Every structure is written in C-alpha cells, then in structure tokens.
Short mmCIF file of C-alpha atoms in Angstrom, two decimals:
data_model
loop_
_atom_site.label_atom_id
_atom_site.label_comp_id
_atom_site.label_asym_id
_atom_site.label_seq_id
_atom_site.Cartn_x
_atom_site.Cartn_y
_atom_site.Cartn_z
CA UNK A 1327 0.00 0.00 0.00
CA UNK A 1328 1.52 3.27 -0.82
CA UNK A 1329 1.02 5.90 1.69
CA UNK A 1330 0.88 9.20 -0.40
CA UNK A 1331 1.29 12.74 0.93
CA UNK A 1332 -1.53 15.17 -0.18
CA UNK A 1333 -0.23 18.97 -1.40
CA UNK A 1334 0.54 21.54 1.07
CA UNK A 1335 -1.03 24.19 -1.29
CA UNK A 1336 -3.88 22.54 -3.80
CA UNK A 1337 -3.18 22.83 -7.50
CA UNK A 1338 -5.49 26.00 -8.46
CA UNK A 1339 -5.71 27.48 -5.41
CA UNK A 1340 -3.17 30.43 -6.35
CA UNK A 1341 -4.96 30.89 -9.66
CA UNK A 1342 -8.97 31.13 -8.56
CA UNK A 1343 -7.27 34.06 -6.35
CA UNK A 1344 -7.28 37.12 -7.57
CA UNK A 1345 -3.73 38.95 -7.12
CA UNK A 1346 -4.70 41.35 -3.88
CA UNK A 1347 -3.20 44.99 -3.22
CA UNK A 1348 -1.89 45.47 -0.17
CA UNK A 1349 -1.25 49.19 1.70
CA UNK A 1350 2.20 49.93 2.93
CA UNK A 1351 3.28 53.11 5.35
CA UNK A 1352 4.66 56.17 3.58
CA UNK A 1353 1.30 56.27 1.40
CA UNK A 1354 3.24 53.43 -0.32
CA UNK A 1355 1.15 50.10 -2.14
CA UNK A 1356 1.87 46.93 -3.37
CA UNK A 1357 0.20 46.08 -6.64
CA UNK A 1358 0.57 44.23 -9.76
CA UNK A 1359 2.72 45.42 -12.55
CA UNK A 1360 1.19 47.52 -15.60
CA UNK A 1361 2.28 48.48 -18.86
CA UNK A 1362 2.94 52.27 -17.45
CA UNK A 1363 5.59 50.83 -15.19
CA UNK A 1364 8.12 49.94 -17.71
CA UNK A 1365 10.61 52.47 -17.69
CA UNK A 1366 10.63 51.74 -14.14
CA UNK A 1367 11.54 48.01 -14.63
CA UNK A 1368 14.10 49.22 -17.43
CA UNK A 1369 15.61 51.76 -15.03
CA UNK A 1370 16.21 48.67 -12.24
CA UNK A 1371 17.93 46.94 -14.63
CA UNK A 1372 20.53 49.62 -15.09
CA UNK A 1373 21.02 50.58 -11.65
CA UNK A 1374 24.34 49.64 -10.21
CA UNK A 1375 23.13 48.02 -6.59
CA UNK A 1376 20.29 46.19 -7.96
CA UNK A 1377 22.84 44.84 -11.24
CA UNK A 1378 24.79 43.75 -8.30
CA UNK A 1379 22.85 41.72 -5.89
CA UNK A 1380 20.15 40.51 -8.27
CA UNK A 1381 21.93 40.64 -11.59
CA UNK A 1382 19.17 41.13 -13.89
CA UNK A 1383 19.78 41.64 -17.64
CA UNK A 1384 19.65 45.06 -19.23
CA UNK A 1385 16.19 45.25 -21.00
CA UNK A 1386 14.70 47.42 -23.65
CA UNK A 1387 10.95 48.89 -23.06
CA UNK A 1388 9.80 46.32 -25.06
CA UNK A 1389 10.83 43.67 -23.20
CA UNK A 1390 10.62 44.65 -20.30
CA UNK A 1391 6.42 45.00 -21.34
CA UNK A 1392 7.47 41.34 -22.29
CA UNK A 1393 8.44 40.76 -19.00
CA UNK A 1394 5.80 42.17 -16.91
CA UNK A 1395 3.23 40.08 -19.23
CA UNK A 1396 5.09 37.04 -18.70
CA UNK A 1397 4.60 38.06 -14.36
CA UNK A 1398 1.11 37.88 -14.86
CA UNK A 1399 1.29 34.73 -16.52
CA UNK A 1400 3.72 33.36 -13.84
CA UNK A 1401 0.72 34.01 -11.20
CA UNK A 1402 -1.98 31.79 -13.77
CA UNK A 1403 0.51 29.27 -13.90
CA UNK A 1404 0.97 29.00 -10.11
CA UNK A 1405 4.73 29.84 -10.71
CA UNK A 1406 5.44 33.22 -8.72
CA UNK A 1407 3.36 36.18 -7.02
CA UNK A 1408 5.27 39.33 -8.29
CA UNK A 1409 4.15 42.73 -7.01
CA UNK A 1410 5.17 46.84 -7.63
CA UNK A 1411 6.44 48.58 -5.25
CA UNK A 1412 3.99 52.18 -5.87
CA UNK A 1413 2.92 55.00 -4.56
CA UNK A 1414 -0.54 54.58 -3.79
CA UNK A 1415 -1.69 58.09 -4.99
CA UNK A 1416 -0.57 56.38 -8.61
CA UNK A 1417 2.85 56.76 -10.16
CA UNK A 1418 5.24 54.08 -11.40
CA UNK A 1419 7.13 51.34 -9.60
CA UNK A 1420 10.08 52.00 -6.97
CA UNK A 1421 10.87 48.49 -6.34
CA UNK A 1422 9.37 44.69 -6.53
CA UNK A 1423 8.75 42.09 -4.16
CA UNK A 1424 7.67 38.76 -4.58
CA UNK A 1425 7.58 34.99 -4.35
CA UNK A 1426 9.48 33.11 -6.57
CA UNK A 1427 10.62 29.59 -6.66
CA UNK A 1428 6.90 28.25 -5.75
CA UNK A 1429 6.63 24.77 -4.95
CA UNK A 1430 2.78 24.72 -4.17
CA UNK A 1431 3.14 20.86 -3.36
CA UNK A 1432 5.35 21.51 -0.69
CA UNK A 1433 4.51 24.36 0.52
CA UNK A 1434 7.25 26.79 0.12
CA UNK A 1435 8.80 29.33 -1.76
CA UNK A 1436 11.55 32.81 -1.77
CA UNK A 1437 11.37 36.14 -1.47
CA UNK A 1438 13.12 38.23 -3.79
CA UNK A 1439 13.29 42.06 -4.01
CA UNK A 1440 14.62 45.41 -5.15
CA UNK A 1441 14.12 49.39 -4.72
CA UNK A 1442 14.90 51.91 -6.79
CA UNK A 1443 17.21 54.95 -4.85
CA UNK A 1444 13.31 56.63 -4.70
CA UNK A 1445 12.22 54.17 -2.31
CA UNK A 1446 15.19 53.72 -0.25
CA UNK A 1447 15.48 54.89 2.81
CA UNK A 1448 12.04 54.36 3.92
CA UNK A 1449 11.68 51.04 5.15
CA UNK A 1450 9.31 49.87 2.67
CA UNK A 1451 10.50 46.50 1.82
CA UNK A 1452 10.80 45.35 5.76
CA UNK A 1453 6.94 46.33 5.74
CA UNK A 1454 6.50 44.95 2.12
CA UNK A 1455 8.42 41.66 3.52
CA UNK A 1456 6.16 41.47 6.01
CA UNK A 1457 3.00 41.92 4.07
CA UNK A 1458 3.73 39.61 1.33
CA UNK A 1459 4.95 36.64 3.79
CA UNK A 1460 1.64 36.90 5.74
CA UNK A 1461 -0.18 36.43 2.52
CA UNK A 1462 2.14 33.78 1.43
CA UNK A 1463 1.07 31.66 4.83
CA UNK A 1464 -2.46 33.37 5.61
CA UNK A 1465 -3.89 33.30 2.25
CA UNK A 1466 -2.21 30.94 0.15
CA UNK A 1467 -0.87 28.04 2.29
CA UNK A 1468 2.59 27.78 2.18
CA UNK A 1469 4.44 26.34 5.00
CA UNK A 1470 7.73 27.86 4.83
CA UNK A 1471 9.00 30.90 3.09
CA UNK A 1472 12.82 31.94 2.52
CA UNK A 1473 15.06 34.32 1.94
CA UNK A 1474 18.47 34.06 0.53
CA UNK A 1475 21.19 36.86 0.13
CA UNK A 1476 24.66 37.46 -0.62
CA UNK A 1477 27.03 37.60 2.66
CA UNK A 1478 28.04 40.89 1.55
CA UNK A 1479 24.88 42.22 1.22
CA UNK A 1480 23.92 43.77 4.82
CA UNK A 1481 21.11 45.40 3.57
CA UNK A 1482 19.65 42.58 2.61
CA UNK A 1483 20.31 40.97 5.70
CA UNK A 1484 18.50 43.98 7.84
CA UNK A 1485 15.62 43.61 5.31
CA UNK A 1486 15.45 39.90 6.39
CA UNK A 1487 16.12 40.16 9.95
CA UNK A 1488 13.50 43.07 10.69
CA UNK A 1489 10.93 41.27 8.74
CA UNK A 1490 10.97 38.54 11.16
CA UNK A 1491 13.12 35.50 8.92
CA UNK A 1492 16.30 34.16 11.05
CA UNK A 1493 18.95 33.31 9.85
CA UNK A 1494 19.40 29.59 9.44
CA UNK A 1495 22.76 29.73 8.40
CA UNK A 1496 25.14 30.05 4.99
CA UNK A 1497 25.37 28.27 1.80
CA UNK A 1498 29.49 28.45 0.65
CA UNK A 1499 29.46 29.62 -3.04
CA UNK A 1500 25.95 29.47 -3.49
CA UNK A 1501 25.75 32.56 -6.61
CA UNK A 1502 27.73 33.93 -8.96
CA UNK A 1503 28.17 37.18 -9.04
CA UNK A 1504 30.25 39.62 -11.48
CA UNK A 1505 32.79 39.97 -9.10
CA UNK A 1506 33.10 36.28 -8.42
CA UNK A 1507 31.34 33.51 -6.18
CA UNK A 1508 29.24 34.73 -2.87
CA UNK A 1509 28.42 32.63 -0.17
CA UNK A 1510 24.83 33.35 0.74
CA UNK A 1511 22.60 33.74 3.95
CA UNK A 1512 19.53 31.49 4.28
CA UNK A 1513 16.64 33.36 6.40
CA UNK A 1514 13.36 31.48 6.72
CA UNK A 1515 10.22 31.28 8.41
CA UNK A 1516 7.36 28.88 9.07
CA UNK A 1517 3.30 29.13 8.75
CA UNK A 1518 4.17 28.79 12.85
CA UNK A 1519 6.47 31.41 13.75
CA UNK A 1520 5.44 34.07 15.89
CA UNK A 1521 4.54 36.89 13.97
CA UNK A 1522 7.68 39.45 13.23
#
C-alpha cells in the first residue's frame, strides 16, 4: 500500500485568487505590474546596486512589457506572485517584491526584491516583507518561506532580519556574481512562527 502525501497548497488554489493589493506606510502600495511601469523596470535593470545583488539583464521597453506580461502569466501558472512597489496616490514602480521559486506541493517558496534609490530609505521593503509573507502563509498556504542573500549584502540581511526570517545559516558559493562567487545567507520562516 503506498502511503501518499496530499499537497501543502492545492493545485489551483493560487490561480482562482485574484492577485490582492496590499497598503504599505509612507502612502506606499503593493500592486501588480502595468504596462505604465516599464521604464521603471528598465531603469532597475541599469542601476548599479540592484545589477549587483540581483543581476538582472539590461532590458529594452519592449521587453521589459514582455516581462511584466510574462509576471502575470507566472501568477496563472501557479509559478510566482510578483508585485510593484507604488505609490498609492498612482505613479510608477520603486521596487518589486515577490515569491518566486513556488513549490505549491510543498509548501514553500523565496522572497526576492529590489528598490529603486526613490524608495530607499524608507523602510518599505521590511513592511513589504512582512506583508507579502503573511499572505504567502495566511492566504495561500505555504508552510515555509525563505530568503536568501549574498554575505556581503547587509542590507539585505537587515531587510530579512526586521521582517521577522532568522537566519538559518550560509550556503558556501551558493551565486555567482560579477565579481566572483558569494556565499549566501539562508533566512526562513514557518506558517508557525510568531509573527515578526
């Protein structure tokens, strides 16, 4: 008799949900990415701190509409959950946060996120952090939800910390970077934890 293990998260369960908005401090919001937030997403890709910890490639407007198309997608296809950074008074994008890495049948997944120099400063993504990691447990199901980082990287690390995901310890060598291999910090929390 084989004893199987049901999903964590149920296949369509992330996909009969529509993506939610969420209020941040600073008159700040977290919404899903539109077509007039491109030059945004092409300006992230050229600025020097976010080429550096999250390496993305340099994109033209046109792909980076591609790209934010493709997002949406990714949330139909139970893949990721990939919000803007925005003021809430309307505006463009100062930074993303999201969960990647989804595995629905086991429950977890990884934060990733960036801001622009306009939304620096602020502490926007410890209170984005927080918001999107209580949907990630509260709404959709997931058990456990990580964060990973360059050593080097202390902002990152504060981000993580103050958001209320310990660190569990480092992975040697675990990304490439341009200036050569990083080990990484592994943060994580459980559907369990107390909240941050």
């Amino acid at each position: 008799m084989i004893n199987s293990i049901p999903p964590v998260v149920p296949a369509g369960r992330m996909r009969a949900l529509p993506q939610p908005e969420f209020e941040l401090p600073s008159d700040m919001l977290l919404r899903s990415w539109a077509a007039h937030d491109v030059p945004a997403l092409v300006e992230s890709c050229s600025d020097p701190d976010i080429r550096h910890w999250n390496r993305p490639a340099l994109l033209t407007p046109a792909e980076a509409e591609e790209r934010i198309t493709r997002w949406h997608g990714r949330w139909q296809a139970e893949e990721a959950a990939i919000w803007a950074v925005a003021p809430a008074a309307g505006g463009p994008a100062v930074g993303l946060i999201g969960v990647g890495d989804l595995d629905l049948a086991g429950g977890s997944g990884e934060i990733l996120y960036w801001l622009l120099p306009a939304g620096r400063g602020r502490g926007l993504m410890v209170a984005a952090t927080e918001r999107v990691s209580r949907w990630a447990f509260e709404d959709l199901g997931l058990q456990r939800v990580r964060i990973t980082h360059s050593v080097a990287n202390p902002a990152s690390c504060a981000i993580a910390a103050k958001a209320g995901f310990p660190l569990e310890g480092t992975m040697r060598g675990a990304l490439l970077h341009a200036d050569g291999w990083h080990d990484e910090h592994l943060h994580a929390r459980l559907r369990t934890d107390a909240p941050a």
